[in-house]
XYZ file of C-alpha atoms in Angstrom:
690
model
C 35.309 1.033 9.163
C 31.730 -0.302 8.879
C 29.619 -0.031 12.013
C 27.239 -2.624 13.470
C 24.775 -2.168 10.600
C 27.123 -4.021 8.248
C 25.494 -7.294 9.263
C 21.948 -6.037 8.532
C 19.832 -7.271 5.633
C 17.753 -4.087 5.287
C 18.903 -1.923 2.341
C 18.090 1.148 4.435
C 20.305 0.072 7.316
C 23.064 -0.907 4.906
C 22.997 2.619 3.485
C 24.332 3.697 6.904
C 26.915 0.991 7.520
C 29.814 3.307 6.676
C 28.615 6.270 8.749
C 30.996 7.367 11.501
C 27.991 7.046 13.831
C 28.248 3.927 16.001
C 24.829 2.696 14.913
C 23.138 -0.306 16.460
C 20.174 -2.160 15.004
C 17.176 -2.379 17.342
C 17.767 -5.178 19.810
C 18.781 -6.212 23.306
C 22.447 -5.316 22.777
C 21.680 -1.648 22.234
C 19.103 -1.441 25.038
C 21.474 -3.159 27.472
C 24.289 -0.753 26.550
C 22.042 2.247 27.226
C 21.129 0.881 30.643
C 24.708 -0.046 31.528
C 26.091 3.358 30.529
C 23.040 5.332 31.733
C 22.702 7.035 28.357
C 19.547 8.026 26.518
C 18.876 6.426 23.141
C 18.750 8.339 19.895
C 16.394 6.402 17.611
C 16.392 7.236 13.897
C 13.644 5.638 11.787
C 13.386 5.911 8.013
C 13.300 3.906 4.821
C 15.492 3.449 1.789
C 13.505 5.551 -0.691
C 13.046 8.506 1.689
C 14.590 11.640 0.165
C 14.880 13.634 3.402
C 16.341 10.609 5.152
C 19.170 10.770 2.611
C 19.538 14.505 3.150
C 19.859 14.223 6.934
C 22.211 11.274 6.567
C 24.511 13.259 4.272
C 24.381 16.427 6.358
C 24.664 14.913 9.843
C 25.257 11.163 10.022
C 28.150 11.300 7.552
C 29.705 14.247 9.354
C 32.514 13.104 11.730
C 32.018 15.971 14.176
C 28.262 15.358 14.511
C 28.845 11.625 14.766
C 31.318 12.185 17.599
C 28.687 14.060 19.613
C 26.160 11.285 18.962
C 28.609 8.559 19.942
C 29.757 10.311 23.111
C 26.327 11.202 24.462
C 23.869 8.589 23.159
C 23.341 5.002 22.157
C 22.302 5.348 18.530
C 19.794 2.980 16.916
C 18.725 2.778 13.262
C 15.392 1.197 12.274
C 13.902 0.461 8.863
C 10.236 1.397 9.280
C 9.234 -1.089 6.592
C 10.779 -4.014 8.453
C 9.553 -2.843 11.874
C 6.171 -1.132 11.481
C 5.502 -1.842 15.161
C 8.346 0.410 16.298
C 7.459 2.967 13.643
C 3.849 3.099 14.849
C 4.710 3.469 18.539
C 7.307 6.181 18.109
C 5.491 8.029 15.318
C 2.466 8.352 17.600
C 4.827 9.720 20.223
C 6.326 12.289 17.842
C 2.864 13.392 16.696
C 1.781 13.757 20.322
C 4.882 15.816 21.082
C 4.986 18.035 17.985
C 1.613 17.853 16.261
C 2.991 16.273 13.103
C 5.238 13.471 11.949
C 7.152 12.061 9.030
C 10.482 10.621 8.052
C 13.272 10.753 8.954
C 11.905 10.275 12.447
C 14.225 11.372 15.251
C 13.227 10.245 18.740
C 15.005 10.301 22.078
C 14.249 7.479 24.521
C 15.121 6.498 28.042
C 17.238 3.327 28.312
C 13.942 1.477 28.873
C 12.695 2.635 25.458
C 10.255 5.279 26.704
C 10.109 8.311 24.352
C 10.483 11.778 25.860
C 11.487 14.077 22.957
C 11.386 13.860 19.202
C 10.903 15.357 15.780
C 11.628 14.597 12.163
C 14.349 16.213 10.051
C 16.818 18.488 11.833
C 19.194 20.608 9.717
C 22.962 20.856 10.314
C 22.601 24.587 11.008
C 19.642 26.560 12.457
C 17.152 27.045 9.647
C 13.590 28.299 9.288
C 12.956 28.252 13.019
C 14.403 24.759 13.419
C 17.418 24.262 15.686
C 20.554 22.608 14.367
C 20.789 18.881 14.994
C 23.828 19.301 17.221
C 21.918 21.871 19.279
C 19.158 19.307 19.749
C 21.679 16.653 20.783
C 23.356 18.910 23.304
C 20.045 20.191 24.641
C 18.698 16.681 25.204
C 21.943 15.645 26.887
C 21.786 18.680 29.163
C 18.202 17.862 30.153
C 19.122 14.225 30.794
C 21.975 15.251 33.068
C 20.403 18.171 34.922
C 16.608 17.651 34.786
C 16.358 13.867 34.772
C 13.264 13.692 36.982
C 11.314 16.024 34.651
C 12.438 14.068 31.591
C 11.389 10.737 33.088
C 8.064 12.096 34.289
C 7.360 13.577 30.856
C 8.104 10.202 29.321
C 5.713 8.498 31.741
C 2.941 10.937 30.818
C 3.567 10.410 27.116
C 3.558 6.647 27.573
C 0.240 6.850 29.416
C -1.156 8.827 26.464
C 0.076 6.178 24.024
C -1.592 3.443 26.066
C -4.912 5.259 25.638
C -4.741 5.112 21.843
C -7.235 2.780 20.215
C -10.855 2.503 19.111
C -13.752 3.362 21.331
C -16.857 1.282 21.881
C -19.609 1.792 19.344
C -22.250 0.173 17.201
C -21.999 -1.221 13.698
C -22.659 1.711 11.335
C -25.511 1.585 8.829
C -26.173 2.919 5.335
C -27.111 6.334 6.696
C -23.598 6.595 8.132
C -22.136 5.844 4.686
C -24.257 8.641 3.221
C -22.794 11.053 5.776
C -19.295 9.971 4.752
C -20.008 10.706 1.084
C -21.347 14.132 1.973
C -18.158 14.819 3.890
C -15.980 13.707 1.002
C -17.990 15.876 -1.387
C -17.492 18.947 0.824
C -13.688 18.643 0.857
C -13.235 17.431 -2.733
C -10.953 19.548 -4.938
C -13.261 20.209 -7.867
C -10.567 22.126 -9.754
C -7.654 19.679 -9.663
C -9.512 16.681 -8.216
C -8.691 14.458 -5.297
C -8.889 15.390 -1.632
C -6.747 17.960 0.123
C -4.209 20.450 -1.122
C -0.479 20.231 -1.569
C 1.072 17.785 -1.048
C -1.579 15.601 -2.659
C -1.708 11.852 -2.093
C -3.425 9.281 -4.330
C -5.763 7.746 -1.700
C -6.812 4.612 -3.627
C -8.852 3.285 -0.682
C -11.026 6.424 -0.725
C -11.523 6.138 -4.482
C -12.445 2.483 -4.015
C -15.059 3.488 -1.442
C -16.573 5.980 -3.888
C -16.868 3.262 -6.544
C -18.467 0.876 -4.056
C -20.907 3.441 -2.747
C -21.959 4.237 -6.310
C -22.644 0.545 -6.934
C -24.465 0.225 -3.614
C -26.775 3.194 -4.147
C -26.671 4.251 -7.790
C -25.653 7.794 -6.807
C -23.620 9.558 -9.480
C -21.558 11.993 -7.410
C -19.273 9.388 -5.790
C -18.501 7.951 -9.226
C -17.807 11.435 -10.553
C -15.296 12.120 -7.767
C -13.580 8.783 -8.391
C -13.389 9.177 -12.163
C -12.145 12.769 -12.083
C -9.430 11.876 -9.582
C -8.283 8.799 -11.488
C -8.035 10.768 -14.740
C -6.156 13.626 -13.090
C -3.612 11.251 -11.544
C -3.203 9.240 -14.751
C -2.497 12.357 -16.795
C -0.304 14.072 -14.205
C 3.383 13.939 -13.502
C 2.810 11.613 -10.565
C 2.205 8.917 -13.167
C 5.370 7.762 -14.936
C 4.202 8.420 -18.471
C 7.142 6.537 -20.000
C 7.725 3.520 -17.808
C 4.372 2.994 -16.101
C 3.612 3.026 -12.412
C 3.018 5.874 -9.988
C 5.327 7.931 -7.840
C 4.566 8.341 -4.124
C 2.635 11.631 -4.195
C 2.492 15.074 -5.811
C 4.113 17.986 -4.023
C 1.610 20.381 -5.622
C -2.185 20.431 -5.842
C -2.495 19.660 -9.576
C -0.696 16.302 -9.662
C 2.206 17.708 -11.712
C 5.395 17.513 -9.641
C 5.866 14.174 -7.869
C 8.035 13.015 -5.053
C 9.803 10.600 -7.356
C 10.118 7.470 -5.238
C 7.956 4.527 -6.316
C 6.437 2.245 -3.687
C 5.083 -1.221 -4.292
C 2.080 -0.635 -2.041
C 0.917 2.450 -3.963
C 1.135 0.691 -7.283
C -0.640 -2.418 -5.998
C -3.627 -0.450 -4.746
C -3.741 1.910 -7.722
C -3.591 -0.900 -10.282
C -6.533 -2.553 -8.574
C -8.680 0.576 -8.308
C -8.005 1.527 -11.960
C -9.055 -2.013 -12.907
C -12.279 -1.602 -10.921
C -12.947 1.805 -12.480
C -12.544 0.232 -15.939
C -15.068 -2.441 -15.023
C -17.539 0.231 -13.873
C -17.062 2.767 -16.690
C -15.550 0.754 -19.576
C -13.162 3.693 -20.096
C -10.152 2.248 -21.977
C -7.825 4.797 -20.376
C -8.330 3.139 -17.003
C -7.458 -0.285 -18.383
C -4.363 1.136 -20.075
C -3.155 2.686 -16.824
C -3.788 -0.475 -14.797
C -1.887 -2.604 -17.293
C 0.942 -0.081 -17.463
C 1.354 -0.322 -13.686
C 1.340 -4.122 -13.668
C 3.638 -4.359 -16.693
C 6.090 -2.066 -14.883
C 5.992 -4.252 -11.769
C 6.515 -7.412 -13.823
C 9.387 -5.851 -15.695
C 11.235 -3.998 -12.964
C 9.972 -4.991 -9.515
C 9.628 -8.787 -9.640
C 12.356 -11.194 -8.524
C 13.196 -13.794 -11.157
C 14.928 -17.149 -10.980
C 18.681 -16.870 -11.399
C 21.639 -19.209 -11.407
C 22.429 -18.412 -7.781
C 19.104 -19.782 -6.613
C 17.016 -16.659 -5.981
C 13.400 -17.755 -5.619
C 11.033 -16.429 -8.269
C 7.905 -14.489 -7.519
C 8.657 -11.952 -4.776
C 7.920 -8.301 -5.465
C 10.537 -5.726 -4.476
C 9.604 -2.845 -2.190
C 10.585 0.466 -3.756
C 12.813 2.548 -5.968
C 14.474 5.709 -4.772
C 13.543 9.274 -5.633
C 17.173 10.131 -6.363
C 19.656 9.078 -8.997
C 23.179 10.428 -9.259
C 22.386 12.457 -6.141
C 19.531 14.416 -7.730
C 15.850 13.905 -7.078
C 13.952 12.983 -10.228
C 16.952 13.094 -12.571
C 16.110 9.699 -14.083
C 12.552 10.742 -15.007
C 12.779 14.307 -16.406
C 13.604 15.501 -19.926
C 14.923 18.559 -21.703
C 13.247 19.648 -24.921
C 16.525 18.978 -26.763
C 16.553 15.358 -25.542
C 12.998 14.848 -26.810
C 13.840 16.373 -30.186
C 16.963 14.246 -30.578
C 15.195 11.026 -29.630
C 11.962 11.459 -31.584
C 12.836 13.541 -34.617
C 9.717 14.214 -36.685
C 7.463 12.723 -33.997
C 8.702 15.213 -31.409
C 6.179 17.954 -32.211
C 3.128 15.780 -31.509
C 4.718 14.328 -28.371
C 5.713 17.739 -26.990
C 2.258 19.156 -27.621
C 0.513 16.324 -25.795
C 2.938 15.950 -22.885
C 3.476 19.643 -22.192
C 7.163 19.795 -23.143
C 8.681 23.285 -23.484
C 12.151 24.766 -23.738
C 11.714 26.341 -20.304
C 10.403 23.177 -18.677
C 8.147 22.797 -15.661
C 10.634 21.427 -13.099
C 13.986 23.078 -12.441
C 14.613 23.715 -16.139
C 13.507 20.237 -17.211
C 10.176 18.686 -18.147
C 8.075 16.327 -16.117
C 5.866 14.648 -18.684
C 2.145 15.093 -18.158
C -0.969 15.370 -20.321
C -2.804 18.595 -19.476
C -4.830 18.607 -22.735
C -7.358 16.122 -24.071
C -5.957 13.797 -26.719
C -8.742 14.725 -29.146
C -7.790 18.417 -29.028
C -4.092 17.751 -29.628
C -4.784 15.245 -32.382
C -7.021 17.756 -34.178
C -4.209 20.321 -34.252
C -2.102 17.821 -36.175
C -4.926 16.686 -38.447
C -4.994 13.217 -36.861
C -7.722 10.935 -35.646
C -7.408 10.317 -31.899
C -6.656 6.629 -32.467
C -3.832 7.456 -34.869
C -2.396 10.029 -32.478
C -2.555 7.536 -29.618
C -0.682 4.953 -31.694
C 2.087 7.396 -32.567
C 2.373 8.566 -28.950
C 2.672 4.948 -27.778
C 5.530 4.367 -30.233
C 7.229 7.563 -29.030
C 6.935 6.472 -25.408
C 8.619 3.192 -26.251
C 11.454 5.040 -27.973
C 11.952 7.253 -24.923
C 11.781 4.253 -22.613
C 14.689 2.675 -24.484
C 16.585 5.964 -24.366
C 15.906 6.369 -20.641
C 17.153 2.840 -19.952
C 20.665 4.118 -20.658
C 20.546 6.497 -17.691
C 21.712 5.689 -14.165
C 18.549 4.324 -12.494
C 17.331 5.163 -8.996
C 18.365 2.791 -6.238
C 16.269 -0.328 -5.748
C 15.076 -1.520 -2.347
C 15.057 -5.226 -3.120
C 13.628 -6.530 0.132
C 10.381 -8.445 -0.166
C 7.700 -7.649 2.430
C 4.804 -10.029 3.028
C 2.109 -7.371 3.504
C 3.004 -5.402 0.382
C 3.305 -8.582 -1.666
C -0.180 -9.571 -0.555
C -1.541 -6.287 -1.928
C 0.200 -6.797 -5.256
C -0.849 -10.444 -5.434
C -4.492 -9.351 -5.238
C -3.954 -6.870 -8.083
C -2.300 -9.399 -10.391
C -4.852 -12.089 -9.577
C -7.800 -9.836 -10.386
C -6.177 -8.411 -13.495
C -5.377 -11.886 -14.802
C -9.084 -12.735 -14.938
C -10.441 -9.292 -15.863
C -7.952 -8.623 -18.692
C -7.500 -12.280 -19.665
C -3.732 -11.912 -19.295
C -2.004 -15.264 -18.891
C 1.267 -13.540 -17.975
C -0.451 -11.869 -15.037
C -1.787 -15.242 -13.954
C 1.712 -16.731 -14.027
C 3.052 -13.800 -12.015
C 0.310 -14.192 -9.405
C 0.885 -17.936 -9.120
C 4.649 -17.458 -8.701
C 4.113 -14.839 -6.023
C 1.671 -17.046 -4.101
C 4.163 -19.905 -4.143
C 6.875 -17.561 -2.894
C 4.687 -16.351 -0.037
C 3.554 -19.833 0.958
C 6.950 -21.486 0.759
C 9.628 -18.850 1.394
C 7.796 -16.491 3.757
C 5.664 -19.082 5.544
C 7.275 -21.574 7.896
C 6.303 -25.202 8.503
C 4.386 -24.032 11.584
C 2.106 -21.992 9.331
C 3.400 -18.661 10.664
C 4.426 -15.907 8.288
C 7.665 -13.971 8.387
C 7.844 -10.272 7.614
C 10.645 -9.900 5.084
C 13.066 -11.642 2.752
C 16.093 -10.485 0.836
C 18.445 -12.462 -1.358
C 21.402 -11.068 0.579
C 20.406 -13.105 3.629
C 18.745 -15.989 1.810
C 16.314 -16.522 4.672
C 13.157 -14.763 5.818
C 13.476 -12.409 8.780
C 11.268 -10.788 11.375
C 7.982 -11.719 12.983
C 5.034 -11.018 10.741
C 2.491 -8.382 11.751
C -1.284 -8.292 11.482
C -1.087 -6.518 8.130
C 1.074 -9.345 6.767
C -1.485 -11.985 7.658
C -4.457 -9.947 6.468
C -2.981 -8.682 3.187
C -1.577 -12.068 2.175
C -4.932 -13.687 2.947
C -6.695 -11.059 0.803
C -4.313 -11.788 -2.081
C -4.803 -15.547 -1.740
C -8.588 -15.207 -1.824
C -8.310 -13.116 -4.985
C -6.097 -15.797 -6.506
C -8.524 -18.506 -5.453
C -11.279 -16.740 -7.405
C -8.995 -16.599 -10.447
C -7.813 -20.227 -10.360
C -10.317 -21.985 -8.055
C -7.419 -23.948 -6.616
C -8.661 -24.973 -3.127
C -5.172 -24.702 -1.626
C -5.269 -20.918 -1.825
C -8.578 -20.687 -0.002
C -7.338 -23.063 2.685
C -4.141 -21.054 3.191
C -6.067 -17.773 3.441
C -8.377 -19.243 6.059
C -5.460 -20.647 8.051
C -3.766 -17.254 8.087
C -6.881 -15.524 9.406
C -7.403 -18.248 12.005
C -3.863 -17.508 13.169
C -4.654 -13.795 13.236
C -7.716 -14.416 15.389
C -5.698 -16.578 17.768
C -2.603 -14.378 17.986
C -3.641 -10.770 17.316
C -7.221 -10.356 18.560
C -7.826 -7.876 21.364
C -10.327 -9.257 23.912
C -11.811 -5.747 24.047
C -12.481 -5.833 20.299
C -10.397 -5.350 17.180
C -6.825 -6.445 16.732
C -3.346 -5.611 17.902
C -0.684 -5.061 15.241
C 1.725 -7.499 16.921
C 1.196 -11.113 17.905
C 0.873 -12.293 21.478
C 4.379 -13.807 21.331
C 6.055 -10.747 19.792
C 8.868 -8.832 21.476
C 7.572 -6.871 24.476
C 7.625 -3.145 23.699
C 6.653 -0.101 25.746
C 3.220 -0.241 24.080
C 1.515 -3.066 22.200
C 0.546 -1.124 19.060
C -3.018 -1.090 17.819
C -3.086 1.423 14.982
C -6.602 1.485 13.528
C -6.025 4.341 11.084
C -5.286 3.594 7.452
C -2.190 5.304 6.149
C -0.629 4.751 2.721
C -1.531 1.101 3.247
C -4.667 -0.332 4.847
C -4.465 -0.764 8.590
C -4.057 -4.368 9.597
C -7.354 -4.259 11.471
C -9.279 -2.889 8.491
C -7.922 -5.526 6.120
C -8.508 -8.263 8.688
C -12.137 -7.173 8.944
C -12.387 -7.169 5.143
C -11.112 -10.726 4.807
C -13.063 -12.031 7.801
C -16.315 -10.850 6.228
C -15.463 -12.707 3.035
C -14.575 -15.843 4.976
C -17.885 -15.598 6.832
C -19.686 -15.564 3.494
C -17.708 -18.580 2.274
C -18.066 -20.611 5.454
C -21.115 -19.433 7.371
C -18.912 -19.156 10.473
C -20.507 -16.616 12.813
C -17.218 -16.078 14.658
C -15.622 -14.534 11.570
C -18.408 -12.025 11.012
C -18.705 -11.248 14.716
C -14.991 -10.410 14.988
C -15.203 -8.174 11.908
C -18.342 -6.376 13.075
C -16.884 -5.800 16.532
C -13.790 -4.247 14.978
C -15.959 -2.073 12.710
C -18.086 -0.950 15.630
C -14.930 0.132 17.435
C -14.053 2.680 14.732
C -17.617 3.773 13.942
C -17.185 7.208 15.503
C -14.193 7.939 13.272
C -15.636 7.062 9.862
C -17.578 10.234 9.051
C -15.084 12.505 10.850
C -11.952 11.171 9.124
C -13.098 9.215 6.062
C -9.815 9.363 4.158
C -8.038 7.976 7.219
C -10.467 5.056 7.602
C -11.276 4.253 3.983
C -10.441 0.547 4.124
C -12.776 0.231 7.108
C -15.428 1.884 4.942
C -14.778 -0.625 2.180
C -15.188 -3.476 4.654
C -18.404 -1.872 5.871
C -19.828 -1.678 2.341
C -19.359 -5.434 2.086
C -21.085 -5.987 5.414
C -24.024 -3.796 4.352
C -24.114 -4.780 0.684
C -26.045 -8.069 0.932
C -23.078 -10.004 -0.472
C -23.883 -12.756 -2.952
C -22.513 -16.208 -2.208
C -22.076 -17.864 -5.602
C -21.411 -21.596 -5.867
C -20.413 -22.899 -9.292
C -20.362 -26.591 -10.173
C -18.765 -27.989 -13.327
C -15.668 -28.040 -15.458
C -13.868 -24.723 -15.586
C -13.245 -24.887 -19.339
C -16.834 -25.757 -20.288
C -18.136 -22.983 -22.611
C -21.296 -22.463 -20.545
C -19.221 -22.250 -17.362
C -16.995 -19.672 -19.050
C -20.109 -17.691 -19.926
C -21.222 -17.874 -16.281
C -17.827 -16.680 -15.097
C -18.083 -13.744 -17.507
C -21.368 -12.784 -15.844
C -19.875 -13.144 -12.367
C -16.596 -11.335 -12.969
C -17.194 -9.099 -16.013
C -18.804 -6.165 -14.194
C -17.275 -4.928 -10.978
C -19.069 -6.898 -8.257
C -17.359 -6.136 -4.923
C -20.214 -7.578 -2.846
C -19.798 -11.269 -3.615
C -17.714 -14.363 -3.013
C -17.370 -17.066 -5.642
C -16.467 -20.747 -5.229
C -16.194 -23.463 -7.856
C -16.155 -27.233 -7.528
C -15.075 -29.455 -10.381
C -16.671 -32.888 -10.867
C -15.220 -35.408 -8.425
C -13.333 -32.745 -6.485
C -13.505 -32.522 -2.697
C -13.688 -28.895 -1.625
C -12.744 -27.388 1.762
C -15.268 -24.580 1.258
C -18.537 -24.983 3.192
C -20.389 -22.920 0.571
C -19.951 -25.882 -1.807
C -20.885 -28.600 0.680
C -23.662 -30.967 -0.394
C -24.156 -29.342 -3.779
C -24.490 -31.188 -7.076
C -24.690 -30.125 -10.675
C -28.139 -30.196 -12.284
C -28.334 -33.012 -14.814
C -24.559 -33.006 -15.158
C -24.617 -29.478 -16.624
C -22.617 -26.467 -15.452
C -24.631 -25.100 -12.528
C -24.733 -21.889 -10.495
C -26.377 -21.462 -7.112
C -26.743 -17.935 -5.739
C -27.464 -17.175 -2.092
C -27.919 -13.791 -0.450
C -29.835 -12.152 2.333
C -29.703 -15.464 4.238
C -31.558 -17.394 1.533
C -30.715 -19.271 -1.665
C -32.160 -19.153 -5.152
C -32.861 -22.275 -7.139
C -29.797 -23.495 -9.055
C -29.586 -22.394 -12.707
C -27.747 -23.882 -15.660
C -27.413 -20.952 -18.066
C -25.495 -17.702 -17.995
C -28.677 -15.771 -18.833
C -30.500 -17.162 -15.794
C -27.495 -16.410 -13.597
C -27.425 -12.827 -14.890
C -31.047 -12.376 -13.846
C -30.376 -13.647 -10.335
C -27.331 -11.423 -9.900
C -29.407 -8.407 -10.922
C -31.910 -8.886 -8.099
C -31.648 -6.203 -5.446
C -33.134 -7.976 -2.455
C -33.542 -11.449 -1.085
C -36.694 -13.562 -1.240
C -39.512 -12.990 1.229
């Protein structure tokens, strides 16, 4: 019989609705039951695409004997970390404090008041590798609760006091010298053999790569660009990149980017598509454009909700696909040599040579496709020009994509999360203008409408999540939702110059300032009217996604440039000052803060354009503004007769009725110009007027 999770909308919770465990969703009913029965709470946090979550579920939560122990001794609560990042943050910090590390599945024991006192991650069904069996843990915690209650409660109080101390310290706004120290630190720990930062497992870290690109543009130094380019190429040619269907898997379990953890997350692909786009703008390397478009084409094709007869709104991006299919991790994505030969025939030899396919395989007897050799070298072996080899490989990939479509696909997490959609909206909006892709523009517009109509209420407040199963948005939105959606809307404004998107972005950040700001500086992750928890989370560290505070600072700095509002810049600079001590020590954990700081220190250009968007000279001006990668600017456009809500455009007029550009930076403005060549000269200036 289904348990209490049967009424949930989260795909992760629904995966557990038939467990013999008497699961509760997080809420007052479960907390009240724990208090009434004087039982501790077992809190299990995970997400739908988490491989080890599935393993523990199969081994323990589906086991009737284990479930009986859980039901007798505890009140058991399941939480989807993607729907409730506030709970995930609080209790993950607790687990890290208790054990020194964290991850998912997260297994935490709480007092009936929600105070954590013991926890870990995965526990096996039998003792293994120094880990106790899960039932041993359950019985041990129960014994402590019954016989050593005072010690348990006191330990929880001490842990809670530690959690209350988490947060940024006072500091000063860092300067360019601090950025130089960060680059030196990144250089020292860079993997010059396989590229990227750190060993196995190796994560993509798009925010760190973005910082390297920005620092290169800010200073002209070559080393940051070299680190970025080498890492992007290694990831694009490795097994972490889906060479057949596009998009990236979560991370590589090895140091050389070969063997991925096969889940695909929307947030990874949003950030990676954008940083590959930026790298293409900096280097003009066509490989980077190909990878960015492959990611976005994959998202359009497989991760975007479409209008259907039953009324599903168009435009939302789904969250993730699973690592497993048919109960095996990676089965959907790997190939045997015989399958390649049968599918490609005469083209198989070239394909196998380029993508490293062998009879033995490189992953449990099968092949993860990757490109360890340069295309030119492989093409030469077959007497082909590189362009001809690339064309034949592209045709072979399409053949294999069609063949793979007949397999059982990984599970889809079809919930739509505001924060992750905001990241992907920014990627599509930028790519639409950079690649001149009208389909990307349509996708971005549809997503913005979804966010502003389905996930935003008439009171202007966002909601966290939506799923067709429920038909209505659910959950209070968090700081990252407001900040990421605002970032996406500003990117879309600069693609369409539709004032509504700027206005909505500003309204969202005004709400964030009113509801999330910490009087001591920075921002809380939850609003001032959110559910009261044991700690009001304020997680300043970037993880796989930018921290809400870092993205809020990023968008506030842009809004300050658009509006001249000192309050926006002051709030951003105060937040940046609060994390200043952490930037050089932990750069890969604070990379979005670093990106915000580059904008603050980069003398951002404020570019006002006046004229018809489709005028040829205006198009030439836009090519100057957006052709190269220019991260240190904001751009606004006013059409003739249009009233604009953007202060940057206030009181301006076109010169002699011609398309006009006015560039301001370093607190001063240049004379308006009416040609793309004159605009190019102004944008090339490195410092403001005397």
